[in-house]
CSV table of C-alpha atoms in Angstrom, one decimal:
chain,number,residue,atom,x,y,z
A,616,VAL,CA,125.3,235.0,52.3
A,617,MET,CA,127.0,238.2,53.5
A,618,LEU,CA,124.4,240.3,51.6
A,619,SER,CA,121.5,238.4,53.2
A,620,ASN,CA,123.1,238.7,56.7
A,621,ASN,CA,123.5,242.5,56.2
A,622,MET,CA,119.9,242.8,55.0
A,623,GLY,CA,118.7,240.8,58.0
A,624,HIS,CA,120.5,243.0,60.5
A,625,HIS,CA,119.2,246.1,58.6
A,626,PHE,CA,115.6,244.9,58.6
A,627,MET,CA,115.7,243.7,62.2
A,628,GLY,CA,117.0,247.1,63.2
A,629,ARG,CA,114.2,248.8,61.3
A,630,GLY,CA,111.4,246.3,61.9
A,631,ALA,CA,108.8,249.0,62.4
A,632,MET,CA,109.2,250.2,58.8
A,633,ILE,CA,108.5,246.8,57.2
A,634,PRO,CA,104.9,246.0,56.4
A,635,ARG,CA,103.4,243.0,58.1
A,636,LYS,CA,102.6,241.2,54.9
A,637,LEU,CA,106.3,241.2,53.9
A,638,LYS,CA,107.6,240.0,57.2
A,639,PRO,CA,106.8,236.2,56.7
A,640,PHE,CA,108.5,236.2,53.3
A,641,LEU,CA,111.6,237.9,54.6
A,642,TYR,CA,111.7,235.6,57.7
A,643,ARG,CA,111.6,232.5,55.5
A,644,MET,CA,114.2,233.9,53.1
A,645,LEU,CA,116.7,234.9,55.8
A,646,SER,CA,116.2,231.8,58.2
A,647,GLY,CA,117.1,229.2,55.6
A,648,TYR,CA,113.6,228.0,54.9
A,649,LYS,CA,113.6,224.8,52.8
A,650,PRO,CA,112.2,224.7,49.3
A,651,LYS,CA,108.5,223.8,48.6
A,652,ASN,CA,109.3,220.6,46.7
A,653,ASP,CA,111.2,219.1,49.7
A,654,ILE,CA,108.3,220.1,52.1
A,655,LYS,CA,105.7,218.6,49.7
A,656,ASP,CA,107.7,215.4,49.4
A,657,SER,CA,107.9,215.2,53.2
A,658,TYR,CA,104.2,215.6,53.6
A,659,LYS,CA,103.6,212.9,51.0
A,660,ILE,CA,106.0,210.6,52.9
A,661,LEU,CA,104.1,211.2,56.1
A,662,GLU,CA,100.8,210.7,54.1
A,663,LEU,CA,99.6,214.2,55.1
A,664,GLU,CA,98.5,217.4,53.4
A,665,GLU,CA,99.8,220.9,54.0
A,666,GLY,CA,97.9,222.9,56.6
A,667,CYS,CA,97.5,219.9,58.9
A,668,SER,CA,97.9,220.3,62.7
A,669,LEU,CA,100.8,219.3,64.8
A,670,ASP,CA,98.9,216.5,66.4
A,671,ASP,CA,98.2,215.0,62.9
A,672,VAL,CA,101.9,215.1,62.1
A,673,ARG,CA,102.8,213.3,65.4
A,674,ASN,CA,100.1,210.7,65.0
A,675,SER,CA,101.2,209.9,61.4
A,676,TYR,CA,104.8,209.7,62.5
A,677,ARG,CA,104.0,207.3,65.3
A,678,ASN,CA,102.0,205.0,63.0
A,679,LEU,CA,104.7,205.0,60.3
A,680,ALA,CA,107.5,204.4,62.9
A,681,LYS,CA,105.7,201.4,64.3
A,682,LYS,CA,105.3,200.2,60.7
A,683,TYR,CA,108.9,200.6,59.4
A,684,HIS,CA,111.1,200.6,62.6
A,685,PRO,CA,113.6,197.7,62.5
A,686,ASP,CA,112.7,196.7,66.1
A,687,SER,CA,109.0,196.4,65.4
A,688,SER,CA,107.5,193.0,64.8
A,689,SER,CA,105.7,194.0,61.6
A,690,GLY,CA,106.4,192.4,58.3
A,691,MET,CA,107.1,195.8,56.7
A,692,ALA,CA,110.0,196.7,58.9
A,693,ASP,CA,112.6,198.6,56.8
A,694,SER,CA,115.5,200.7,58.2
A,695,LYS,CA,115.8,202.8,55.1
A,696,ALA,CA,112.1,203.6,55.0
A,697,PHE,CA,112.2,204.5,58.6
A,698,ILE,CA,115.1,206.9,58.1
A,699,ARG,CA,113.1,208.6,55.3
A,700,VAL,CA,110.1,208.9,57.6
A,701,GLU,CA,112.2,210.4,60.3
A,702,GLU,CA,113.8,213.0,58.0
A,703,ALA,CA,110.4,214.0,56.6
A,704,TYR,CA,109.0,214.3,60.1
A,705,ARG,CA,111.8,216.8,61.0
A,706,VAL,CA,111.3,218.8,57.8
A,707,VAL,CA,107.5,219.1,58.5
A,708,LEU,CA,108.1,220.1,62.2
A,709,SER,CA,110.5,222.8,61.1
A,710,ASP,CA,108.0,224.0,58.5
A,711,LEU,CA,105.2,224.2,61.1
A,712,THR,CA,107.4,226.0,63.7
A,713,ALA,CA,108.4,228.5,61.0
A,714,LYS,CA,104.8,229.2,60.1
A,715,GLN,CA,103.9,229.7,63.7
A,716,LYS,CA,106.8,232.2,64.2
A,717,SER,CA,105.8,234.1,61.0
A,718,ASP,CA,102.2,234.5,62.3
A,719,PRO,CA,101.3,238.1,63.2
A,720,SER,CA,99.4,237.0,66.3
A,721,GLU,CA,102.7,235.4,67.5
A,722,GLU,CA,104.5,238.7,67.0
A,723,GLU,CA,101.9,240.5,69.2
A,724,GLU,CA,102.3,237.8,71.8
A,725,GLU,CA,106.1,238.2,71.7
A,726,GLN,CA,105.6,241.9,72.4
A,727,PHE,CA,103.3,241.1,75.2
A,728,LYS,CA,105.9,238.7,76.7
A,729,SER,CA,108.6,241.3,76.6
A,730,LYS,CA,106.5,243.5,78.7
A,731,SER,CA,105.4,240.8,81.1
A,732,LEU,CA,106.9,240.2,84.5
A,733,GLN,CA,110.0,238.1,85.0
A,734,HIS,CA,108.2,235.3,86.9
A,735,ARG,CA,105.8,234.9,83.9
A,736,HIS,CA,108.5,233.9,81.4
A,737,TYR,CA,108.0,230.2,82.2
A,738,LEU,CA,104.9,230.3,80.0
A,739,SER,CA,107.1,230.4,76.9
A,740,PHE,CA,107.3,226.5,76.6
A,741,GLU,CA,110.3,226.8,74.3
A,742,GLY,CA,108.2,228.5,71.6
A,743,VAL,CA,106.0,225.4,71.1
A,744,GLY,CA,102.2,225.5,70.7
A,745,ILE,CA,99.5,228.0,70.0
A,746,GLY,CA,96.5,229.2,71.8
A,747,THR,CA,96.0,229.9,75.5
A,748,PRO,CA,98.7,229.1,78.1
A,749,SER,CA,96.9,225.9,79.2
A,750,GLN,CA,96.6,224.7,75.5
A,751,ARG,CA,100.2,225.5,74.9
A,752,GLU,CA,101.2,223.6,78.1
A,753,LYS,CA,99.4,220.5,76.8
A,754,GLN,CA,101.1,220.9,73.4
A,755,TYR,CA,104.5,221.3,75.1
A,756,ARG,CA,104.0,218.2,77.1
A,757,GLN,CA,103.2,216.3,73.9
A,758,PHE,CA,106.2,217.8,72.3
A,759,ARG,CA,108.4,216.6,75.1
A,760,VAL,CA,107.0,213.1,74.8
A,761,ASP,CA,107.7,213.1,71.0
A,762,ARG,CA,111.2,214.3,71.6
A,763,ALA,CA,111.8,211.6,74.2
A,764,THR,CA,110.5,208.9,71.7
A,765,GLU,CA,112.8,210.3,69.0
A,766,GLN,CA,115.8,210.0,71.4
A,767,VAL,CA,114.8,206.4,72.3
A,768,LEU,CA,114.6,205.5,68.7
A,769,GLU,CA,118.0,207.0,68.0
A,770,TYR,CA,119.4,205.1,71.0
A,771,ARG,CA,118.0,201.8,69.7
A,772,GLN,CA,119.3,202.5,66.3
A,773,GLN,CA,122.8,203.1,67.7
A,774,ARG,CA,122.5,200.0,69.8
A,775,LEU,CA,121.6,197.9,66.8
A,776,GLU,CA,124.7,199.3,65.0
A,777,SER,CA,126.9,198.4,67.9
A,778,LEU,CA,125.4,194.9,68.1
A,779,TYR,CA,126.1,194.4,64.4
A,780,ALA,CA,129.7,195.5,65.0
A,781,GLY,CA,129.9,193.2,68.1
A,782,SER,CA,128.7,190.3,65.9
A,783,ASP,CA,131.5,191.0,63.5
A,784,LEU,CA,134.0,190.8,66.4
A,785,SER,CA,132.5,187.6,67.6
A,786,ARG,CA,132.9,186.1,64.2
A,787,ALA,CA,136.5,187.1,64.2
A,788,LYS,CA,137.0,185.4,67.6
A,789,ASP,CA,135.3,182.3,66.3
A,790,VAL,CA,137.7,182.2,63.4
A,791,ARG,CA,140.7,182.5,65.7
A,792,GLN,CA,139.3,179.8,68.0
A,793,SER,CA,138.7,177.5,65.0
A,794,LYS,CA,142.3,178.1,63.9
A,795,LYS,CA,143.5,177.1,67.4
A,796,VAL,CA,141.5,174.0,67.3
A,797,LYS,CA,142.9,173.0,63.9
A,798,ILE,CA,146.4,173.6,65.2
A,799,THR,CA,145.9,171.4,68.3
A,800,GLN,CA,144.3,168.7,66.2
A,801,ALA,CA,147.3,168.8,63.8
A,802,VAL,CA,149.7,168.5,66.7
A,803,GLU,CA,147.7,165.5,68.2
A,804,ARG,CA,147.8,163.8,64.8
A,805,LEU,CA,151.5,164.4,64.5
A,806,VAL,CA,152.2,162.9,68.0
A,807,GLU,CA,150.0,159.9,67.2
A,808,ASP,CA,151.9,159.3,64.0
A,809,LEU,CA,155.2,159.5,65.9
A,810,ILE,CA,154.0,157.0,68.5
A,811,GLN,CA,152.8,154.5,65.8
A,812,GLU,CA,156.2,154.9,64.0
A,813,SER,CA,158.1,154.1,67.3
A,814,MET,CA,155.9,151.1,67.9
A,815,ALA,CA,156.6,149.8,64.4
A,816,LYS,CA,160.4,150.2,65.0
A,817,GLY,CA,160.2,148.3,68.3
A,818,ASP,CA,161.1,151.1,70.6
A,819,PHE,CA,158.5,150.0,73.2
A,820,ASP,CA,159.4,146.3,73.3
A,821,ASN,CA,161.6,146.6,76.3
A,822,LEU,CA,158.9,148.1,78.6
A,823,SER,CA,158.0,146.2,81.7
A,824,GLY,CA,154.6,144.5,81.7
A,825,LYS,CA,154.5,144.0,78.0
A,826,GLY,CA,151.8,141.4,77.0
A,827,LYS,CA,150.4,141.3,80.5
A,828,PRO,CA,146.8,142.5,81.3
A,829,LEU,CA,146.4,145.9,82.8
A,830,GLN,CA,146.0,146.1,86.6
A,831,LYS,CA,142.4,146.9,87.6
A,832,PHE,CA,141.7,149.8,89.9
A,833,SER,CA,139.5,147.9,92.2
A,834,ASP,CA,137.6,144.7,92.4
A,835,SER,CA,134.3,146.4,93.3
A,836,PRO,CA,132.3,147.5,90.3
A,837,HIS,CA,130.5,150.2,92.4
A,838,ILE,CA,133.7,152.3,92.8
A,839,ASP,CA,134.5,154.9,90.2
A,840,PRO,CA,137.8,153.9,88.6
A,841,MET,CA,139.0,157.5,88.2
A,842,THR,CA,138.3,158.4,91.9
A,843,HIS,CA,140.0,155.2,93.0
A,844,ASN,CA,143.0,156.0,90.9
A,845,LEU,CA,143.3,159.5,92.3
A,846,ASN,CA,143.0,158.3,95.8
A,847,ARG,CA,145.7,155.7,95.2
A,848,ILE,CA,148.0,158.3,93.8
A,849,LEU,CA,147.5,160.6,96.8
A,850,ILE,CA,148.1,157.8,99.2
A,851,ASP,CA,151.3,156.7,97.4
A,852,ASN,CA,152.6,160.2,97.7
A,853,GLY,CA,152.0,160.5,101.4
A,854,TYR,CA,148.8,162.4,101.4
A,855,GLN,CA,146.5,162.2,104.5
A,856,PRO,CA,143.1,163.7,105.0
A,857,GLU,CA,142.7,166.6,107.3
A,858,TRP,CA,140.7,164.8,109.9
A,859,ILE,CA,143.4,162.1,110.2
A,860,LEU,CA,146.1,164.7,110.8
A,861,LEU,CA,143.9,166.5,113.4
A,862,GLN,CA,143.2,163.2,115.2
A,863,LYS,CA,146.9,162.4,115.4
A,864,GLU,CA,147.7,165.9,116.6
A,865,ILE,CA,145.1,165.8,119.3
A,866,ARG,CA,146.4,162.4,120.6
A,867,GLU,CA,150.0,163.6,120.7
A,868,THR,CA,149.0,166.8,122.4
A,869,ILE,CA,147.0,165.1,125.2
A,870,GLU,CA,149.8,162.6,125.8
A,871,GLY,CA,152.3,165.4,126.1
A,872,LEU,CA,150.1,167.3,128.6
A,873,ARG,CA,149.6,164.2,130.7
A,874,LYS,CA,153.3,163.5,130.9
A,875,SER,CA,154.2,167.1,131.6
A,876,ILE,CA,151.7,167.4,134.6
A,877,VAL,CA,152.9,164.1,136.1
A,878,ALA,CA,156.5,165.3,135.8
A,879,SER,CA,155.6,168.6,137.4
A,880,ARG,CA,154.0,166.8,140.3
A,881,ARG,CA,157.0,164.5,140.8
A,882,LYS,CA,159.2,167.6,141.2
A,883,LEU,CA,157.2,168.7,144.2
A,884,GLY,CA,157.6,167.1,147.6
A,885,GLN,CA,155.4,164.6,149.4
A,886,PRO,CA,153.6,166.0,151.4
A,887,MET,CA,153.7,169.5,149.7
A,888,THR,CA,154.5,172.6,151.7
A,889,LEU,CA,152.4,175.8,151.4
A,890,SER,CA,154.6,177.3,148.6
A,891,GLU,CA,154.6,174.0,146.7
A,892,GLN,CA,150.8,173.9,147.0
A,893,LYS,CA,150.6,177.4,145.4
A,894,GLN,CA,153.0,176.3,142.7
A,895,TRP,CA,150.8,173.2,142.1
A,896,GLY,CA,147.7,175.5,141.8
A,897,ARG,CA,149.4,177.6,139.1
A,898,ILE,CA,150.4,174.4,137.2
A,899,CYS,CA,146.8,173.2,137.3
A,900,GLU,CA,145.5,176.6,136.0
A,901,GLN,CA,147.9,176.4,133.0
A,902,PHE,CA,146.9,172.8,132.4
A,903,ALA,CA,143.2,173.8,132.4
A,904,GLU,CA,144.0,176.5,129.7
A,905,ASP,CA,145.8,174.0,127.6
A,906,ILE,CA,142.9,171.6,127.9
A,907,ARG,CA,140.5,174.4,126.7
A,908,LYS,CA,142.6,175.0,123.6
A,909,LEU,CA,142.7,171.3,122.9
A,910,ASN,CA,138.9,171.1,123.1
A,911,LYS,CA,138.7,173.7,120.4
A,912,ARG,CA,140.7,171.4,118.2
A,913,VAL,CA,138.3,168.6,119.0
A,914,ASP,CA,135.4,170.8,117.8
A,915,ASN,CA,137.2,171.4,114.5
A,916,PHE,CA,137.9,167.7,114.2
A,917,ASN,CA,134.2,166.8,114.7
A,918,LEU,CA,133.3,169.2,111.9
A,919,VAL,CA,135.5,167.6,109.3
A,920,VAL,CA,135.4,163.9,110.3
A,921,PRO,CA,133.4,162.0,107.7
A,922,ILE,CA,132.3,159.2,110.1
A,923,MET,CA,130.1,159.9,113.1
A,924,SER,CA,131.5,157.0,115.1
A,925,ARG,CA,135.0,158.6,114.9
A,926,GLN,CA,134.0,161.8,116.6
A,927,MET,CA,135.7,162.7,119.9
A,928,VAL,CA,134.4,164.1,123.2
A,929,HIS,CA,135.9,167.0,125.1
A,930,PHE,CA,138.6,166.3,127.7
A,931,SER,CA,137.7,167.1,131.3
A,932,THR,CA,140.3,169.1,133.3
A,933,ASP,CA,139.3,167.6,136.7
A,934,LYS,CA,139.5,164.0,135.4
A,935,GLU,CA,142.9,164.6,133.8
A,936,ILE,CA,144.2,166.1,137.1
A,937,LEU,CA,142.8,163.2,139.1
A,938,ARG,CA,144.4,160.8,136.6
A,939,ALA,CA,147.7,162.6,136.9
A,940,ARG,CA,147.6,162.2,140.7
A,941,LYS,CA,146.8,158.5,140.5
A,942,THR,CA,149.7,158.0,138.0
A,943,TYR,CA,152.0,159.9,140.4
A,944,GLU,CA,151.0,157.7,143.3
A,945,ALA,CA,151.5,154.5,141.3
A,946,VAL,CA,155.0,155.7,140.3
A,947,VAL,CA,155.8,156.5,143.9
A,948,GLU,CA,154.6,153.0,145.0
A,949,THR,CA,156.7,151.3,142.4
A,950,VAL,CA,159.7,153.3,143.4
A,951,SER,CA,159.3,152.4,147.1
A,952,ASP,CA,158.8,148.7,146.3
A,953,SER,CA,162.0,148.7,144.2
A,954,ASP,CA,163.9,150.4,147.1
A,955,THR,CA,162.7,147.8,149.6
A,956,LYS,CA,163.7,144.9,147.3
A,957,GLU,CA,167.1,146.4,146.8
A,958,ASP,CA,167.6,146.8,150.6
A,959,GLU,CA,166.6,143.1,151.2
A,960,GLY,CA,169.1,142.0,148.5
A,961,LYS,CA,171.8,144.0,150.2
A,962,GLU,CA,171.1,142.4,153.6
A,963,ASP,CA,171.1,138.9,152.0
A,964,LYS,CA,174.5,139.6,150.5
A,965,ARG,CA,175.8,141.0,153.9
A,966,PHE,CA,174.6,138.0,156.0
A,967,GLY,CA,175.0,135.3,153.4
A,968,TRP,CA,178.2,133.6,155.1
A,969,LYS,CA,176.4,133.2,158.4
A,970,SER,CA,173.5,131.3,156.9
A,971,SER,CA,175.9,129.1,155.0
A,972,LEU,CA,177.8,128.4,158.3
A,973,PHE,CA,174.6,127.4,160.1
A,974,LYS,CA,173.7,125.0,157.2
A,975,TRP,CA,177.2,123.4,157.5
A,976,LEU,CA,176.9,123.0,161.2
A,977,LYS,CA,173.5,121.3,160.9
A,978,LEU,CA,174.9,118.9,158.4
């Protein structure tokens, strides 16, 4: 290997002294060119002959790939045959590129490229193709397409391998799951055996309701027994639906607001002075704000109530204030009537001996 490397550097340094006929031979010898028998076998695998064009090689590779690829729907799909075709395709491509590089015309073109301007180097096309620049450009495009297809095939092959590995993992998971199921079934059988043994011993004879029929969930056959049982459990444990709680909260809130505004009005005089009227105005404004918040709760209640007839209407601030005034007036009248009755009772007690004296004189 060291001798060949030294010879290669020596010959590359003195390239002008080597005849052109010997240059292809030396290039193949120093560049690791593969033996003829491997190349011949590769051509046979691709069903081609030596000296064919690059397009023939690509077309043959495509046809064989469609024929032997594992993802294809053909009946001759074989992953091993496809791998052999792919290796043969790479060997033939390397052979063709080596022949193109060893061509004297290519050497002259390389000398021309070295003297060309810098902005013309894009015509190299990675050393792919022969002929004019336009022809080489077409060949380079086809080469890129073939390279992309090779990458896609490699990706699919790796994906298949990963899927096979994933299937192995899924099988292991299935085995673990089956073991869990077997364990649970064994535990259930053990529990059932213990229950049967306890029943045989008479451990369940002292239970209440023994020998009596089971209590039915409901008399109606249209009600789901499970749903009825769940509802009964919730009711027994103090559960109440959301709309019932909201309805109770709204009623308690409006009763508290009504009592508070009547109490505030009773604290003020009758008739009210100017300062008391201002204070009453502030009380009414706060009452209106509380009514607005309560109406929001009414909206929430109407959204969750299941029966349309149970929906509630908004509370009116003006009507509630008018109601508070009427309640206050009624309370004032009852208080005044009770005062007058107490005064009359006191007068009767004060002048009761005079009336009794007049009755005695008449008699």
